[in-house]
One Martini backbone bead per residue (centre of mass of N, CA, C, O) as a GRO file, in nm:
protein
  386
    1UNK     BB    1  -1.427   0.070   4.915
    2UNK     BB    2  -1.248   0.322   4.940
    3UNK     BB    3  -0.978   0.166   4.961
    4UNK     BB    4  -0.999   0.030   4.686
    5UNK     BB    5  -1.006   0.282   4.507
    6UNK     BB    6  -0.739   0.398   4.613
    7UNK     BB    7  -0.564   0.159   4.518
    8UNK     BB    8  -0.629   0.190   4.222
    9UNK     BB    9  -0.514   0.481   4.191
   10UNK     BB   10  -0.225   0.424   4.298
   11UNK     BB   11  -0.197   0.199   4.041
   12UNK     BB   12  -0.265   0.348   3.763
   13UNK     BB   13   0.034   0.350   3.638
   14UNK     BB   14   0.000   0.024   3.606
   15UNK     BB   15   0.005   0.040   3.274
   16UNK     BB   16  -0.046   0.057   2.930
   17UNK     BB   17   0.054   0.341   2.789
   18UNK     BB   18   0.066   0.285   2.481
   19UNK     BB   19  -0.225   0.195   2.453
   20UNK     BB   20  -0.362   0.450   2.564
   21UNK     BB   21  -0.234   0.648   2.357
   22UNK     BB   22  -0.340   0.521   2.100
   23UNK     BB   23  -0.639   0.556   2.170
   24UNK     BB   24  -0.637   0.866   2.217
   25UNK     BB   25  -0.538   0.944   1.933
   26UNK     BB   26  -0.775   0.820   1.779
   27UNK     BB   27  -1.000   0.981   1.919
   28UNK     BB   28  -0.896   1.265   1.853
   29UNK     BB   29  -0.876   1.230   1.544
   30UNK     BB   30  -1.173   1.157   1.507
   31UNK     BB   31  -1.297   1.423   1.601
   32UNK     BB   32  -1.166   1.601   1.385
   33UNK     BB   33  -1.260   1.434   1.128
   34UNK     BB   34  -1.563   1.448   1.176
   35UNK     BB   35  -1.584   1.750   1.148
   36UNK     BB   36  -1.463   1.778   0.865
   37UNK     BB   37  -1.663   1.560   0.721
   38UNK     BB   38  -1.955   1.710   0.837
   39UNK     BB   39  -2.008   2.007   0.762
   40UNK     BB   40  -2.178   1.995   0.499
   41UNK     BB   41  -2.402   1.813   0.607
   42UNK     BB   42  -2.491   1.996   0.845
   43UNK     BB   43  -2.556   2.263   0.678
   44UNK     BB   44  -2.781   2.103   0.477
   45UNK     BB   45  -2.950   2.010   0.723
   46UNK     BB   46  -3.256   2.018   0.884
   47UNK     BB   47  -3.196   1.833   1.128
   48UNK     BB   48  -2.948   2.040   1.227
   49UNK     BB   49  -3.011   2.350   1.155
   50UNK     BB   50  -2.724   2.426   1.011
   51UNK     BB   51  -2.511   2.304   1.206
   52UNK     BB   52  -2.173   2.251   1.163
   53UNK     BB   53  -2.132   2.127   1.481
   54UNK     BB   54  -2.320   1.884   1.535
   55UNK     BB   55  -2.129   1.628   1.518
   56UNK     BB   56  -1.918   1.729   1.710
   57UNK     BB   57  -2.093   1.753   1.964
   58UNK     BB   58  -2.186   1.456   1.973
   59UNK     BB   59  -1.905   1.328   1.978
   60UNK     BB   60  -1.814   1.465   2.240
   61UNK     BB   61  -2.030   1.335   2.417
   62UNK     BB   62  -1.957   1.044   2.354
   63UNK     BB   63  -1.664   1.069   2.458
   64UNK     BB   64  -1.731   1.133   2.751
   65UNK     BB   65  -1.900   0.877   2.805
   66UNK     BB   66  -1.673   0.679   2.730
   67UNK     BB   67  -1.471   0.773   2.944
   68UNK     BB   68  -1.643   0.705   3.191
   69UNK     BB   69  -1.691   0.407   3.126
   70UNK     BB   70  -1.389   0.329   3.119
   71UNK     BB   71  -1.315   0.408   3.407
   72UNK     BB   72  -1.515   0.214   3.553
   73UNK     BB   73  -1.418  -0.045   3.413
   74UNK     BB   74  -1.125  -0.045   3.528
   75UNK     BB   75  -1.240  -0.092   3.836
   76UNK     BB   76  -1.328  -0.371   3.735
   77UNK     BB   77  -1.310  -0.682   3.781
   78UNK     BB   78  -1.280  -0.955   3.574
   79UNK     BB   79  -1.470  -1.150   3.731
   80UNK     BB   80  -1.731  -1.002   3.657
   81UNK     BB   81  -1.728  -1.071   3.351
   82UNK     BB   82  -1.722  -1.378   3.380
   83UNK     BB   83  -1.987  -1.416   3.546
   84UNK     BB   84  -2.164  -1.224   3.331
   85UNK     BB   85  -2.141  -1.328   3.034
   86UNK     BB   86  -2.415  -1.481   2.986
   87UNK     BB   87  -2.592  -1.224   3.054
   88UNK     BB   88  -2.481  -1.034   2.840
   89UNK     BB   89  -2.559  -1.212   2.602
   90UNK     BB   90  -2.862  -1.220   2.660
   91UNK     BB   91  -2.901  -0.914   2.642
   92UNK     BB   92  -2.814  -0.893   2.344
   93UNK     BB   93  -3.043  -1.071   2.232
   94UNK     BB   94  -3.278  -0.897   2.327
   95UNK     BB   95  -3.195  -0.645   2.161
   96UNK     BB   96  -3.210  -0.786   1.881
   97UNK     BB   97  -3.515  -0.835   1.907
   98UNK     BB   98  -3.619  -0.544   1.963
   99UNK     BB   99  -3.524  -0.415   1.685
  100UNK     BB  100  -3.761  -0.592   1.528
  101UNK     BB  101  -3.976  -0.430   1.665
  102UNK     BB  102  -4.235  -0.257   1.605
  103UNK     BB  103  -4.161   0.069   1.747
  104UNK     BB  104  -3.855   0.016   1.846
  105UNK     BB  105  -3.729   0.007   1.586
  106UNK     BB  106  -3.503   0.179   1.368
  107UNK     BB  107  -3.529   0.298   1.037
  108UNK     BB  108  -3.252   0.303   0.789
  109UNK     BB  109  -3.223   0.244   0.469
  110UNK     BB  110  -3.375  -0.051   0.529
  111UNK     BB  111  -3.258  -0.060   0.827
  112UNK     BB  112  -3.289  -0.241   1.151
  113UNK     BB  113  -3.048  -0.118   1.413
  114UNK     BB  114  -3.223   0.068   1.615
  115UNK     BB  115  -3.270   0.224   1.935
  116UNK     BB  116  -3.487   0.456   2.071
  117UNK     BB  117  -3.360   0.670   2.355
  118UNK     BB  118  -3.389   0.983   2.267
  119UNK     BB  119  -3.092   1.073   2.319
  120UNK     BB  120  -3.019   0.800   2.161
  121UNK     BB  121  -2.896   0.554   1.939
  122UNK     BB  122  -2.903   0.212   1.970
  123UNK     BB  123  -2.662  -0.052   1.877
  124UNK     BB  124  -2.671  -0.384   1.940
  125UNK     BB  125  -2.437  -0.499   1.760
  126UNK     BB  126  -2.212  -0.363   1.926
  127UNK     BB  127  -2.266  -0.510   2.195
  128UNK     BB  128  -2.234  -0.801   2.080
  129UNK     BB  129  -1.929  -0.799   2.034
  130UNK     BB  130  -1.855  -0.800   2.337
  131UNK     BB  131  -2.036  -1.034   2.434
  132UNK     BB  132  -1.894  -1.251   2.257
  133UNK     BB  133  -1.616  -1.236   2.378
  134UNK     BB  134  -1.698  -1.314   2.669
  135UNK     BB  135  -1.855  -1.577   2.606
  136UNK     BB  136  -1.637  -1.733   2.446
  137UNK     BB  137  -1.425  -1.730   2.672
  138UNK     BB  138  -1.598  -1.870   2.888
  139UNK     BB  139  -1.673  -2.123   2.727
  140UNK     BB  140  -1.383  -2.226   2.675
  141UNK     BB  141  -1.309  -2.262   2.973
  142UNK     BB  142  -1.547  -2.454   3.057
  143UNK     BB  143  -1.485  -2.649   2.778
  144UNK     BB  144  -1.187  -2.745   2.758
  145UNK     BB  145  -1.211  -3.066   2.787
  146UNK     BB  146  -1.420  -3.060   2.502
  147UNK     BB  147  -1.301  -2.893   2.247
  148UNK     BB  148  -1.234  -3.149   2.055
  149UNK     BB  149  -1.537  -3.180   2.049
  150UNK     BB  150  -1.803  -3.143   1.847
  151UNK     BB  151  -2.056  -3.207   2.026
  152UNK     BB  152  -1.950  -3.064   2.310
  153UNK     BB  153  -1.794  -2.802   2.198
  154UNK     BB  154  -1.899  -2.677   1.913
  155UNK     BB  155  -2.210  -2.714   1.867
  156UNK     BB  156  -2.335  -2.522   2.080
  157UNK     BB  157  -2.203  -2.262   1.963
  158UNK     BB  158  -2.313  -2.291   1.678
  159UNK     BB  159  -2.612  -2.263   1.756
  160UNK     BB  160  -2.592  -1.982   1.882
  161UNK     BB  161  -2.472  -1.836   1.625
  162UNK     BB  162  -2.714  -1.888   1.441
  163UNK     BB  163  -2.905  -1.708   1.601
  164UNK     BB  164  -2.745  -1.445   1.573
  165UNK     BB  165  -2.736  -1.444   1.263
  166UNK     BB  166  -3.039  -1.423   1.214
  167UNK     BB  167  -3.079  -1.149   1.354
  168UNK     BB  168  -2.873  -0.985   1.179
  169UNK     BB  169  -3.015  -1.052   0.901
  170UNK     BB  170  -3.291  -0.908   0.976
  171UNK     BB  171  -3.211  -0.607   0.968
  172UNK     BB  172  -2.953  -0.582   0.817
  173UNK     BB  173  -2.600  -0.709   0.934
  174UNK     BB  174  -2.340  -0.837   0.775
  175UNK     BB  175  -2.090  -0.710   0.903
  176UNK     BB  176  -2.141  -0.796   1.198
  177UNK     BB  177  -2.150  -1.097   1.140
  178UNK     BB  178  -1.857  -1.131   1.049
  179UNK     BB  179  -1.723  -1.028   1.307
  180UNK     BB  180  -1.854  -1.224   1.508
  181UNK     BB  181  -1.764  -1.488   1.376
  182UNK     BB  182  -1.455  -1.445   1.373
  183UNK     BB  183  -1.420  -1.391   1.675
  184UNK     BB  184  -1.538  -1.651   1.791
  185UNK     BB  185  -1.357  -1.862   1.626
  186UNK     BB  186  -1.090  -1.743   1.719
  187UNK     BB  187  -1.124  -1.812   2.019
  188UNK     BB  188  -1.167  -2.116   1.987
  189UNK     BB  189  -0.895  -2.172   1.857
  190UNK     BB  190  -0.716  -2.055   2.091
  191UNK     BB  191  -0.873  -2.262   2.304
  192UNK     BB  192  -0.863  -2.566   2.136
  193UNK     BB  193  -0.960  -2.635   1.873
  194UNK     BB  194  -0.998  -2.842   1.635
  195UNK     BB  195  -0.838  -2.821   1.339
  196UNK     BB  196  -1.041  -2.970   1.151
  197UNK     BB  197  -1.289  -2.817   1.247
  198UNK     BB  198  -1.190  -2.538   1.165
  199UNK     BB  199  -1.159  -2.586   0.862
  200UNK     BB  200  -1.451  -2.674   0.816
  201UNK     BB  201  -1.578  -2.410   0.922
  202UNK     BB  202  -1.452  -2.217   0.721
  203UNK     BB  203  -1.585  -2.350   0.476
  204UNK     BB  204  -1.878  -2.307   0.568
  205UNK     BB  205  -1.864  -1.997   0.588
  206UNK     BB  206  -1.790  -1.943   0.293
  207UNK     BB  207  -2.044  -2.074   0.174
  208UNK     BB  208  -2.250  -1.906   0.333
  209UNK     BB  209  -2.164  -1.624   0.230
  210UNK     BB  210  -2.201  -1.686  -0.069
  211UNK     BB  211  -2.505  -1.750  -0.050
  212UNK     BB  212  -2.592  -1.473   0.057
  213UNK     BB  213  -2.497  -1.315  -0.190
  214UNK     BB  214  -2.647  -1.479  -0.421
  215UNK     BB  215  -2.945  -1.431  -0.277
  216UNK     BB  216  -2.866  -1.112  -0.313
  217UNK     BB  217  -2.894  -0.847  -0.518
  218UNK     BB  218  -2.764  -0.631  -0.338
  219UNK     BB  219  -2.492  -0.783  -0.288
  220UNK     BB  220  -2.423  -0.826  -0.586
  221UNK     BB  221  -2.392  -0.528  -0.659
  222UNK     BB  222  -2.152  -0.479  -0.467
  223UNK     BB  223  -1.959  -0.673  -0.602
  224UNK     BB  224  -1.960  -0.544  -0.887
  225UNK     BB  225  -1.876  -0.260  -0.786
  226UNK     BB  226  -1.601  -0.356  -0.671
  227UNK     BB  227  -1.467  -0.477  -0.932
  228UNK     BB  228  -1.607  -0.214  -1.116
  229UNK     BB  229  -1.676   0.107  -1.047
  230UNK     BB  230  -1.646   0.252  -1.341
  231UNK     BB  231  -1.894   0.113  -1.491
  232UNK     BB  232  -2.080   0.257  -1.234
  233UNK     BB  233  -2.019   0.556  -1.097
  234UNK     BB  234  -2.351   0.637  -1.054
  235UNK     BB  235  -2.400   0.365  -0.892
  236UNK     BB  236  -2.261   0.096  -0.764
  237UNK     BB  237  -1.967   0.275  -0.772
  238UNK     BB  238  -1.988   0.548  -0.617
  239UNK     BB  239  -1.841   0.527  -0.346
  240UNK     BB  240  -1.570   0.406  -0.443
  241UNK     BB  241  -1.489   0.615  -0.655
  242UNK     BB  242  -1.473   0.855  -0.446
  243UNK     BB  243  -1.267   0.725  -0.259
  244UNK     BB  244  -1.041   0.702  -0.476
  245UNK     BB  245  -1.024   1.002  -0.535
  246UNK     BB  246  -0.937   1.083  -0.250
  247UNK     BB  247  -0.672   0.924  -0.252
  248UNK     BB  248  -0.553   1.061  -0.506
  249UNK     BB  249  -0.553   1.360  -0.393
  250UNK     BB  250  -0.363   1.318  -0.139
  251UNK     BB  251  -0.120   1.159  -0.162
  252UNK     BB  252   0.124   1.222   0.066
  253UNK     BB  253   0.000   1.503   0.246
  254UNK     BB  254  -0.229   1.635   0.121
  255UNK     BB  255  -0.464   1.920   0.107
  256UNK     BB  256  -0.567   1.957   0.391
  257UNK     BB  257  -0.726   2.053   0.658
  258UNK     BB  258  -1.061   2.091   0.528
  259UNK     BB  259  -0.998   2.049   0.188
  260UNK     BB  260  -1.209   1.867   0.101
  261UNK     BB  261  -1.422   1.763  -0.169
  262UNK     BB  262  -1.574   1.487  -0.122
  263UNK     BB  263  -1.743   1.591   0.139
  264UNK     BB  264  -1.925   1.768  -0.075
  265UNK     BB  265  -2.158   1.537  -0.148
  266UNK     BB  266  -1.997   1.291  -0.287
  267UNK     BB  267  -1.932   1.131  -0.020
  268UNK     BB  268  -2.077   0.897   0.139
  269UNK     BB  269  -2.036   0.865   0.467
  270UNK     BB  270  -1.780   1.041   0.561
  271UNK     BB  271  -1.819   1.019   0.900
  272UNK     BB  272  -1.812   0.698   0.885
  273UNK     BB  273  -1.733   0.467   0.665
  274UNK     BB  274  -1.543   0.713   0.496
  275UNK     BB  275  -1.317   0.851   0.675
  276UNK     BB  276  -1.047   0.754   0.547
  277UNK     BB  277  -1.077   0.911   0.281
  278UNK     BB  278  -1.054   1.191   0.412
  279UNK     BB  279  -0.779   1.147   0.537
  280UNK     BB  280  -0.635   1.096   0.266
  281UNK     BB  281  -0.701   1.374   0.136
  282UNK     BB  282  -0.593   1.566   0.379
  283UNK     BB  283  -0.320   1.373   0.484
  284UNK     BB  284  -0.254   1.133   0.331
  285UNK     BB  285  -0.030   0.883   0.357
  286UNK     BB  286   0.075   0.971   0.629
  287UNK     BB  287  -0.195   0.966   0.785
  288UNK     BB  288  -0.270   0.670   0.724
  289UNK     BB  289  -0.012   0.541   0.844
  290UNK     BB  290  -0.062   0.633   1.133
  291UNK     BB  291  -0.331   0.493   1.176
  292UNK     BB  292  -0.232   0.208   1.117
  293UNK     BB  293  -0.010   0.201   1.336
  294UNK     BB  294  -0.202   0.232   1.580
  295UNK     BB  295  -0.366  -0.028   1.526
  296UNK     BB  296  -0.134  -0.228   1.528
  297UNK     BB  297  -0.045  -0.170   1.817
  298UNK     BB  298  -0.309  -0.240   1.958
  299UNK     BB  299  -0.321  -0.538   1.865
  300UNK     BB  300  -0.044  -0.626   1.971
  301UNK     BB  301  -0.107  -0.563   2.270
  302UNK     BB  302  -0.343  -0.755   2.302
  303UNK     BB  303  -0.172  -1.016   2.253
  304UNK     BB  304   0.040  -0.963   2.472
  305UNK     BB  305  -0.157  -0.955   2.711
  306UNK     BB  306  -0.269  -1.238   2.662
  307UNK     BB  307  -0.003  -1.390   2.693
  308UNK     BB  308   0.057  -1.308   2.985
  309UNK     BB  309  -0.203  -1.430   3.104
  310UNK     BB  310  -0.144  -1.722   3.009
  311UNK     BB  311   0.124  -1.757   3.181
  312UNK     BB  312  -0.081  -1.721   3.448
  313UNK     BB  313  -0.348  -1.892   3.400
  314UNK     BB  314  -0.549  -1.664   3.259
  315UNK     BB  315  -0.768  -1.760   3.030
  316UNK     BB  316  -0.991  -1.552   3.011
  317UNK     BB  317  -0.808  -1.306   2.979
  318UNK     BB  318  -0.659  -1.399   2.725
  319UNK     BB  319  -0.911  -1.436   2.535
  320UNK     BB  320  -1.023  -1.152   2.566
  321UNK     BB  321  -0.782  -0.993   2.458
  322UNK     BB  322  -0.767  -1.142   2.181
  323UNK     BB  323  -1.059  -1.085   2.097
  324UNK     BB  324  -1.030  -0.778   2.084
  325UNK     BB  325  -0.809  -0.783   1.870
  326UNK     BB  326  -0.972  -0.924   1.649
  327UNK     BB  327  -1.209  -0.733   1.629
  328UNK     BB  328  -1.064  -0.460   1.575
  329UNK     BB  329  -0.879  -0.558   1.348
  330UNK     BB  330  -1.098  -0.667   1.150
  331UNK     BB  331  -1.273  -0.412   1.125
  332UNK     BB  332  -1.046  -0.232   1.023
  333UNK     BB  333  -0.978  -0.399   0.771
  334UNK     BB  334  -1.250  -0.370   0.634
  335UNK     BB  335  -1.271  -0.063   0.621
  336UNK     BB  336  -1.005  -0.022   0.462
  337UNK     BB  337  -1.079  -0.209   0.225
  338UNK     BB  338  -1.324  -0.045   0.131
  339UNK     BB  339  -1.181   0.237   0.089
  340UNK     BB  340  -0.955   0.094  -0.122
  341UNK     BB  341  -1.101  -0.157  -0.291
  342UNK     BB  342  -1.045  -0.460  -0.158
  343UNK     BB  343  -1.351  -0.445  -0.069
  344UNK     BB  344  -1.660  -0.463  -0.025
  345UNK     BB  345  -1.921  -0.285   0.055
  346UNK     BB  346  -1.958  -0.189   0.405
  347UNK     BB  347  -2.130  -0.116   0.724
  348UNK     BB  348  -1.833  -0.023   0.860
  349UNK     BB  349  -1.662   0.116   1.098
  350UNK     BB  350  -1.411   0.302   1.250
  351UNK     BB  351  -1.261   0.245   1.516
  352UNK     BB  352  -1.267   0.531   1.737
  353UNK     BB  353  -1.351   0.744   1.483
  354UNK     BB  354  -1.622   0.723   1.402
  355UNK     BB  355  -1.934   0.805   1.394
  356UNK     BB  356  -2.075   0.705   1.710
  357UNK     BB  357  -2.189   0.595   2.014
  358UNK     BB  358  -2.187   0.284   2.038
  359UNK     BB  359  -1.903   0.225   1.929
  360UNK     BB  360  -1.743   0.410   2.119
  361UNK     BB  361  -1.833   0.284   2.386
  362UNK     BB  362  -1.753  -0.016   2.336
  363UNK     BB  363  -1.456   0.026   2.261
  364UNK     BB  364  -1.376   0.163   2.532
  365UNK     BB  365  -1.455  -0.070   2.718
  366UNK     BB  366  -1.271  -0.283   2.590
  367UNK     BB  367  -1.002  -0.129   2.653
  368UNK     BB  368  -1.045  -0.124   2.959
  369UNK     BB  369  -1.033  -0.430   2.991
  370UNK     BB  370  -0.749  -0.457   2.877
  371UNK     BB  371  -0.614  -0.281   3.095
  372UNK     BB  372  -0.706  -0.458   3.332
  373UNK     BB  373  -0.555  -0.711   3.254
  374UNK     BB  374  -0.277  -0.581   3.269
  375UNK     BB  375  -0.293  -0.488   3.564
  376UNK     BB  376  -0.330  -0.771   3.690
  377UNK     BB  377  -0.068  -0.891   3.580
  378UNK     BB  378   0.121  -0.694   3.730
  379UNK     BB  379   0.032  -0.769   4.016
  380UNK     BB  380   0.115  -1.069   3.997
  381UNK     BB  381   0.417  -1.028   3.916
  382UNK     BB  382   0.468  -0.864   4.208
  383UNK     BB  383   0.270  -1.025   4.430
  384UNK     BB  384  -0.013  -0.934   4.409
  385UNK     BB  385  -0.359  -0.843   4.424
  386UNK     BB  386  -0.622  -0.822   4.180
   0.00000   0.00000   0.00000
């Protein structure tokens, strides 16, 4: 075992450095911006004891834990994740059920999405995003011969996903449901799903999401607030109107780090869902463009790593890498769309940057798996054993 770990460390330089640096820059920038965005909230909250660095300290602890988890994850062979994929998925389902049990799940603002673990609150829906990537990739590989068949290929996964969707809607966490659904069926499509089935499925999902919105007055209010936030700037459109004000104040280079006005109790969830708006106000278009560029590079590298694994006939590795790219890219797109008023308001954080332990931990582990896939591909390319 010692020799194995030594060999891993000796070859540690043989990984995608640009991907690692992009992730590290996003994590570091996130830590700085979480501190900047949360100072006013922390100082005025009795829960934090008036400590202005409360969220900074917690995010730093989360970041250290995520770094350790990512380091150990990188040392684990990908075969471990493939063999354990069904069990990880089952564990994620158990956690989603547990969060709905009174006394176990913690309710905040009418949503029951967290398990209180004393040290921190665990959000099972974040873990399910990674579990779904691994399970969908493993399922597609195992069922590759029948993926063109609706009954044998698509229907079993569709039934499983309906169960996951029901649990997520019970919380409710509509944003996580959308990300999980898009990621899952994106992997199935890349893995060889019948094109006609995919088109029909996309239509069914669109109708289903529309029905969910129309059947919920709360979601309908968000849609109307998104379409014209200024018609009710102190009600349905409050968050979006202040996010747009933040973008407008930022102009090209921003008002300066720490100088945001909107974070002073005007913009709700400034250090979580609307962190990008604070970045826009303080660092301007230049800062937002850099953040977008880093995420675009990260997603492009995920697909490139997946393509390389596919050329080596490592199909689980290829689909896992591309699934991680779809997941992080799509969640980033939604968060940025919400912040800029292009999409209705949803409770989705900005990956790697927003405040939150569960998301930071899971995103870091996912990127470590991505780096591991790349490392194994490089070992095979030079004739070594991964």
